[in-house]
Amino acid sequence: VGAPLPLCSCSVLPVATSLRKEGASRGATSAFLISTPETGVDSVSVTWGLLGPFMAVARLVSSVMTAIVTGLAVSLTPEEEPVTEALPSCCMHKEEPPAPKDCCHAGDVQAKESFVRRVLRYAYVDMMDDLAETLLLGLALAALAAALLPRELLDSAIMSGPASYLLMLVIGVPLYVCASASTPIAAALIAKGLSPGAALVFLLAGPATNLATLAVLKKTLGAKAAVVHISVLAVMTLAFGWLVDAQGRDLLTGTARAVSGHAHEHGGFSADLLGSVAAILLLGLIGAAL
């Protein structure tokens, strides 16, 4: 389900959290968190245009397989003891008069609300209460990592061999980069001499993980499942990177074209203004939740 959805690395977090709350298993949630941001109709199309059909298919297949294997591994991880909150006394004894908003009867009150009102309450109150703290911390740490990452490291043409897989994994895991934005970066690195397999490692690890995702993972799945999630993801990503270099070089139609300009293409002043207004509103909602 997640593979074709055009959700970025951060917009997938509230969706996955909602699925988990609605009863999705930890393994299913883990698989959704990997397959959704790694691929999408938009990113596959961009990959096809910049890197050729082989890399587009390799990216799609490897991301889906990585999601399935990681989800299975997470599902086999022993579940941690959930922290249960004590119910108010009126929920234990129905004969006592209920207190507003603190009892089981609060569900009856919400049921009487209109559909639109319940949707807005969930999107801008309940969901923000769950994600505000971890999302804010994760985005701050990811921005710090992006600022401190040496630009010369990405432009280096000497990254080759097994070391390049590990290096691209280390770069991609904490960095926030969406699937579409990572593609031109990978194309430029391949044009500078990076192997297609190492570029695939970056294409898989970058969108699937960042510090915001790791923070939400720990809260949603538990610490043990989060460690299994990132460990299996790393192993699968390295394996597919090696496989592309070992078996796919002859299938590549040619070297990827270098891409000039920024990774994100903005639509001018109106798009920048919309993004700024949305960012201010999001900060306001996070502040209210905190």
GROMACS .gro file of C-alpha atoms in nm:
model
  290
    1VAL     CA    1   0.000   0.000   0.000
    2GLY     CA    2   0.276   0.243   0.090
    3ALA     CA    3   0.497   0.197  -0.217
    4PRO     CA    4   0.299   0.411  -0.467
    5LEU     CA    5   0.195   0.681  -0.219
    6PRO     CA    6   0.374   1.016  -0.277
    7LEU     CA    7   0.442   1.088   0.091
    8CYS     CA    8   0.772   1.238   0.202
    9SER     CA    9   0.987   1.125   0.496
   10CYS     CA   10   0.802   1.338   0.751
   11SER     CA   11   0.445   1.332   0.620
   12VAL     CA   12   0.452   0.952   0.646
   13LEU     CA   13   0.503   0.971   1.024
   14PRO     CA   14   0.152   1.082   1.128
   15VAL     CA   15  -0.002   0.837   0.880
   16ALA     CA   16   0.201   0.546   1.022
   17THR     CA   17   0.119   0.655   1.377
   18SER     CA   18  -0.250   0.657   1.291
   19LEU     CA   19  -0.228   0.309   1.136
   20ARG     CA   20  -0.058   0.180   1.450
   21LYS     CA   21  -0.327   0.329   1.673
   22GLU     CA   22  -0.599   0.175   1.457
   23GLY     CA   23  -0.455  -0.171   1.515
   24ALA     CA   24  -0.179  -0.224   1.258
   25SER     CA   25   0.096  -0.454   1.386
   26ARG     CA   26   0.445  -0.327   1.460
   27GLY     CA   27   0.577  -0.515   1.156
   28ALA     CA   28   0.317  -0.366   0.924
   29THR     CA   29   0.387  -0.018   1.059
   30SER     CA   30   0.760  -0.072   1.009
   31ALA     CA   31   0.708  -0.187   0.650
   32PHE     CA   32   0.485   0.113   0.577
   33LEU     CA   33   0.747   0.352   0.720
   34ILE     CA   34   1.007   0.213   0.478
   35SER     CA   35   0.816   0.152   0.155
   36THR     CA   36   0.620   0.478   0.154
   37PRO     CA   37   0.894   0.744   0.159
   38GLU     CA   38   1.144   0.540  -0.043
   39THR     CA   39   0.926   0.506  -0.351
   40GLY     CA   40   0.627   0.672  -0.508
   41VAL     CA   41   0.497   0.741  -0.854
   42ASP     CA   42   0.683   1.073  -0.848
   43SER     CA   43   1.021   0.942  -0.733
   44VAL     CA   44   1.013   0.638  -0.964
   45SER     CA   45   0.941   0.865  -1.261
   46VAL     CA   46   1.228   1.097  -1.168
   47THR     CA   47   1.460   0.799  -1.118
   48TRP     CA   48   1.365   0.661  -1.461
   49GLY     CA   49   1.440   0.995  -1.625
   50LEU     CA   50   1.770   1.067  -1.449
   51LEU     CA   51   1.917   0.722  -1.383
   52GLY     CA   52   1.752   0.501  -1.644
   53PRO     CA   53   1.499   0.217  -1.628
   54PHE     CA   54   1.730  -0.032  -1.455
   55MET     CA   55   1.788   0.193  -1.154
   56ALA     CA   56   1.418   0.280  -1.139
   57VAL     CA   57   1.321  -0.087  -1.123
   58ALA     CA   58   1.607  -0.167  -0.884
   59ARG     CA   59   1.497   0.111  -0.650
   60LEU     CA   60   1.135  -0.003  -0.650
   61VAL     CA   61   1.209  -0.373  -0.601
   62SER     CA   62   1.476  -0.322  -0.335
   63SER     CA   63   1.262  -0.082  -0.134
   64VAL     CA   64   0.961  -0.316  -0.130
   65MET     CA   65   1.176  -0.619  -0.040
   66THR     CA   66   1.355  -0.422   0.231
   67ALA     CA   67   1.022  -0.313   0.376
   68ILE     CA   68   0.885  -0.669   0.385
   69VAL     CA   69   1.198  -0.825   0.540
   70THR     CA   70   1.235  -0.545   0.797
   71GLY     CA   71   0.867  -0.565   0.886
   72LEU     CA   72   0.893  -0.941   0.940
   73ALA     CA   73   1.200  -0.892   1.162
   74VAL     CA   74   1.022  -0.626   1.368
   75SER     CA   75   0.716  -0.850   1.407
   76LEU     CA   76   0.939  -1.123   1.556
   77THR     CA   77   1.090  -0.884   1.811
   78PRO     CA   78   0.963  -0.942   2.167
   79GLU     CA   79   0.710  -0.676   2.253
   80GLU     CA   80   0.791  -0.443   2.539
   81GLU     CA   81   0.562  -0.400   2.834
   82PRO     CA   82   0.314  -0.123   2.750
   83VAL     CA   83   0.277   0.163   2.992
   84THR     CA   84  -0.082   0.158   3.108
   85GLU     CA   85  -0.248   0.469   3.243
   86ALA     CA   86  -0.488   0.444   3.534
   87LEU     CA   87  -0.849   0.503   3.435
   88PRO     CA   88  -1.053   0.762   3.621
   89SER     CA   89  -1.285   0.621   3.885
   90CYS     CA   90  -1.595   0.697   3.681
   91CYS     CA   91  -1.472   0.460   3.410
   92MET     CA   92  -1.441   0.184   3.670
   93HIS     CA   93  -1.777   0.249   3.833
   94LYS     CA   94  -2.049   0.352   3.596
   95GLU     CA   95  -2.290   0.443   3.874
   96GLU     CA   96  -2.079   0.747   3.966
   97PRO     CA   97  -2.145   1.070   3.776
   98PRO     CA   98  -1.893   1.119   3.495
   99ALA     CA   99  -1.648   1.408   3.501
  100PRO     CA  100  -1.617   1.603   3.175
  101LYS     CA  101  -1.339   1.495   2.934
  102ASP     CA  102  -1.181   1.259   3.190
  103CYS     CA  103  -1.394   0.950   3.160
  104CYS     CA  104  -1.502   0.682   2.921
  105HIS     CA  105  -1.815   0.885   2.849
  106ALA     CA  106  -1.597   1.134   2.666
  107GLY     CA  107  -1.623   0.902   2.366
  108ASP     CA  108  -2.000   0.952   2.364
  109VAL     CA  109  -1.949   1.328   2.354
  110GLN     CA  110  -1.706   1.299   2.062
  111ALA     CA  111  -1.949   1.072   1.877
  112LYS     CA  112  -2.206   1.353   1.878
  113GLU     CA  113  -1.964   1.592   1.710
  114SER     CA  114  -1.988   1.642   1.337
  115PHE     CA  115  -1.759   1.447   1.107
  116VAL     CA  116  -1.567   1.759   1.001
  117ARG     CA  117  -1.520   1.866   1.363
  118ARG     CA  118  -1.383   1.523   1.459
  119VAL     CA  119  -1.146   1.523   1.162
  120LEU     CA  120  -1.012   1.868   1.252
  121ARG     CA  121  -0.979   1.775   1.620
  122TYR     CA  122  -0.782   1.463   1.536
  123ALA     CA  123  -0.555   1.632   1.279
  124TYR     CA  124  -0.472   1.947   1.472
  125VAL     CA  125  -0.509   1.845   1.837
  126ASP     CA  126  -0.480   1.472   1.903
  127MET     CA  127  -0.216   1.397   1.637
  128MET     CA  128  -0.007   1.700   1.728
  129ASP     CA  129  -0.014   1.600   2.094
  130ASP     CA  130   0.136   1.263   1.995
  131LEU     CA  131   0.401   1.386   1.751
  132ALA     CA  132   0.494   1.743   1.848
  133GLU     CA  133   0.782   1.674   2.086
  134THR     CA  134   0.955   1.396   1.893
  135LEU     CA  135   0.899   1.560   1.554
  136LEU     CA  136   1.041   1.894   1.669
  137LEU     CA  137   1.347   1.731   1.827
  138GLY     CA  138   1.409   1.505   1.529
  139LEU     CA  139   1.382   1.787   1.274
  140ALA     CA  140   1.619   2.003   1.479
  141LEU     CA  141   1.878   1.725   1.498
  142ALA     CA  142   1.839   1.646   1.128
  143ALA     CA  143   1.889   2.013   1.038
  144LEU     CA  144   2.202   2.020   1.256
  145ALA     CA  145   2.340   1.711   1.083
  146ALA     CA  146   2.272   1.861   0.740
  147ALA     CA  147   2.446   2.185   0.838
  148LEU     CA  148   2.755   2.012   0.977
  149LEU     CA  149   2.795   1.764   0.688
  150PRO     CA  150   3.100   1.870   0.483
  151ARG     CA  151   3.005   1.960   0.129
  152GLU     CA  152   3.337   1.825   0.003
  153LEU     CA  153   3.236   1.481   0.126
  154LEU     CA  154   2.941   1.464  -0.113
  155ASP     CA  155   3.142   1.607  -0.403
  156SER     CA  156   3.429   1.365  -0.358
  157ALA     CA  157   3.497   1.140  -0.657
  158ILE     CA  158   3.712   0.892  -0.463
  159MET     CA  159   3.418   0.723  -0.295
  160SER     CA  160   3.432   0.375  -0.443
  161GLY     CA  161   3.427   0.015  -0.327
  162PRO     CA  162   3.268  -0.126  -0.011
  163ALA     CA  163   3.366   0.181   0.190
  164SER     CA  164   3.140   0.394  -0.027
  165TYR     CA  165   2.837   0.183   0.072
  166LEU     CA  166   2.902   0.240   0.441
  167LEU     CA  167   2.975   0.608   0.388
  168MET     CA  168   2.652   0.669   0.195
  169LEU     CA  169   2.463   0.476   0.463
  170VAL     CA  170   2.613   0.693   0.740
  171ILE     CA  171   2.527   1.006   0.542
  172GLY     CA  172   2.175   0.895   0.449
  173VAL     CA  173   2.047   0.765   0.784
  174PRO     CA  174   2.039   1.092   0.986
  175LEU     CA  175   1.984   1.327   0.690
  176TYR     CA  176   1.636   1.447   0.599
  177VAL     CA  177   1.593   1.417   0.223
  178CYS     CA  178   1.279   1.316   0.036
  179ALA     CA  179   1.277   1.052  -0.239
  180SER     CA  180   1.244   1.300  -0.526
  181ALA     CA  181   1.516   1.531  -0.391
  182SER     CA  182   1.760   1.244  -0.331
  183THR     CA  183   1.744   1.135  -0.696
  184PRO     CA  184   1.922   1.433  -0.859
  185ILE     CA  185   2.181   1.423  -0.579
  186ALA     CA  186   2.247   1.057  -0.658
  187ALA     CA  187   2.263   1.132  -1.031
  188ALA     CA  188   2.522   1.404  -0.973
  189LEU     CA  189   2.730   1.173  -0.751
  190ILE     CA  190   2.722   0.894  -1.014
  191ALA     CA  191   2.835   1.142  -1.278
  192LYS     CA  192   3.128   1.234  -1.050
  193GLY     CA  193   3.234   0.872  -1.020
  194LEU     CA  194   3.023   0.717  -0.744
  195SER     CA  195   2.914   0.360  -0.819
  196PRO     CA  196   2.542   0.301  -0.892
  197GLY     CA  197   2.524   0.059  -0.597
  198ALA     CA  198   2.651   0.319  -0.351
  199ALA     CA  199   2.406   0.569  -0.498
  200LEU     CA  200   2.126   0.317  -0.444
  201VAL     CA  201   2.226   0.290  -0.078
  202PHE     CA  202   2.176   0.664  -0.048
  203LEU     CA  203   1.847   0.649  -0.240
  204LEU     CA  204   1.714   0.385   0.001
  205ALA     CA  205   1.857   0.502   0.334
  206GLY     CA  206   1.801   0.876   0.286
  207PRO     CA  207   1.422   0.889   0.247
  208ALA     CA  208   1.352   0.589   0.472
  209THR     CA  209   1.531   0.725   0.778
  210ASN     CA  210   1.613   1.051   0.944
  211LEU     CA  211   1.641   1.159   1.305
  212ALA     CA  212   1.274   1.256   1.317
  213THR     CA  213   1.174   0.910   1.195
  214LEU     CA  214   1.397   0.740   1.453
  215ALA     CA  215   1.242   0.942   1.734
  216VAL     CA  216   0.889   0.850   1.627
  217LEU     CA  217   0.995   0.487   1.574
  218LYS     CA  218   1.105   0.454   1.935
  219LYS     CA  219   0.780   0.602   2.060
  220THR     CA  220   0.551   0.407   1.827
  221LEU     CA  221   0.719   0.064   1.811
  222GLY     CA  222   0.938   0.060   2.121
  223ALA     CA  223   1.315   0.082   2.164
  224LYS     CA  224   1.392  -0.283   2.077
  225ALA     CA  225   1.180  -0.280   1.763
  226ALA     CA  226   1.335   0.052   1.658
  227VAL     CA  227   1.686  -0.097   1.685
  228VAL     CA  228   1.579  -0.403   1.482
  229HIS     CA  229   1.411  -0.176   1.226
  230ILE     CA  230   1.720   0.035   1.160
  231SER     CA  231   1.961  -0.263   1.176
  232VAL     CA  232   1.776  -0.481   0.925
  233LEU     CA  233   1.714  -0.179   0.703
  234ALA     CA  234   2.088  -0.106   0.698
  235VAL     CA  235   2.183  -0.466   0.616
  236MET     CA  236   1.925  -0.493   0.337
  237THR     CA  237   2.027  -0.157   0.191
  238LEU     CA  238   2.396  -0.252   0.183
  239ALA     CA  239   2.311  -0.590   0.028
  240PHE     CA  240   2.106  -0.437  -0.255
  241GLY     CA  241   2.377  -0.179  -0.318
  242TRP     CA  242   2.636  -0.453  -0.359
  243LEU     CA  243   2.397  -0.656  -0.577
  244VAL     CA  244   2.343  -0.367  -0.817
  245ASP     CA  245   2.717  -0.315  -0.859
  246ALA     CA  246   2.793  -0.686  -0.890
  247GLN     CA  247   2.512  -0.787  -1.126
  248GLY     CA  248   2.368  -0.473  -1.276
  249ARG     CA  249   2.656  -0.280  -1.431
  250ASP     CA  250   2.606  -0.439  -1.773
  251LEU     CA  251   2.235  -0.360  -1.761
  252LEU     CA  252   2.287   0.009  -1.701
  253THR     CA  253   2.224   0.199  -2.021
  254GLY     CA  254   2.477   0.469  -1.940
  255THR     CA  255   2.613   0.704  -1.683
  256ALA     CA  256   2.355   0.923  -1.516
  257ARG     CA  257   2.343   1.279  -1.634
  258ALA     CA  258   2.468   1.536  -1.388
  259VAL     CA  259   2.193   1.756  -1.261
  260SER     CA  260   2.255   2.124  -1.210
  261GLY     CA  261   2.064   2.352  -0.979
  262HIS     CA  262   1.896   2.281  -0.653
  263ALA     CA  263   1.758   1.943  -0.547
  264HIS     CA  264   1.413   2.093  -0.495
  265GLU     CA  265   1.254   2.297  -0.774
  266HIS     CA  266   1.028   2.564  -0.634
  267GLY     CA  267   0.742   2.725  -0.816
  268GLY     CA  268   0.851   3.084  -0.755
  269PHE     CA  269   0.748   3.339  -0.495
  270SER     CA  270   0.399   3.199  -0.439
  271ALA     CA  271   0.532   2.852  -0.356
  272ASP     CA  272   0.793   2.994  -0.117
  273LEU     CA  273   0.527   3.206   0.053
  274LEU     CA  274   0.295   2.907   0.092
  275GLY     CA  275   0.577   2.700   0.243
  276SER     CA  276   0.667   2.978   0.487
  277VAL     CA  277   0.307   3.026   0.599
  278ALA     CA  278   0.263   2.650   0.643
  279ALA     CA  279   0.584   2.631   0.848
  280ILE     CA  280   0.465   2.912   1.077
  281LEU     CA  281   0.128   2.742   1.126
  282LEU     CA  282   0.300   2.410   1.202
  283LEU     CA  283   0.522   2.575   1.463
  284GLY     CA  284   0.213   2.732   1.617
  285LEU     CA  285   0.041   2.393   1.640
  286ILE     CA  286   0.354   2.235   1.789
  287GLY     CA  287   0.376   2.515   2.043
  288ALA     CA  288   0.012   2.470   2.140
  289ALA     CA  289   0.061   2.095   2.178
  290LEU     CA  290   0.367   2.141   2.397
   0.00000   0.00000   0.00000
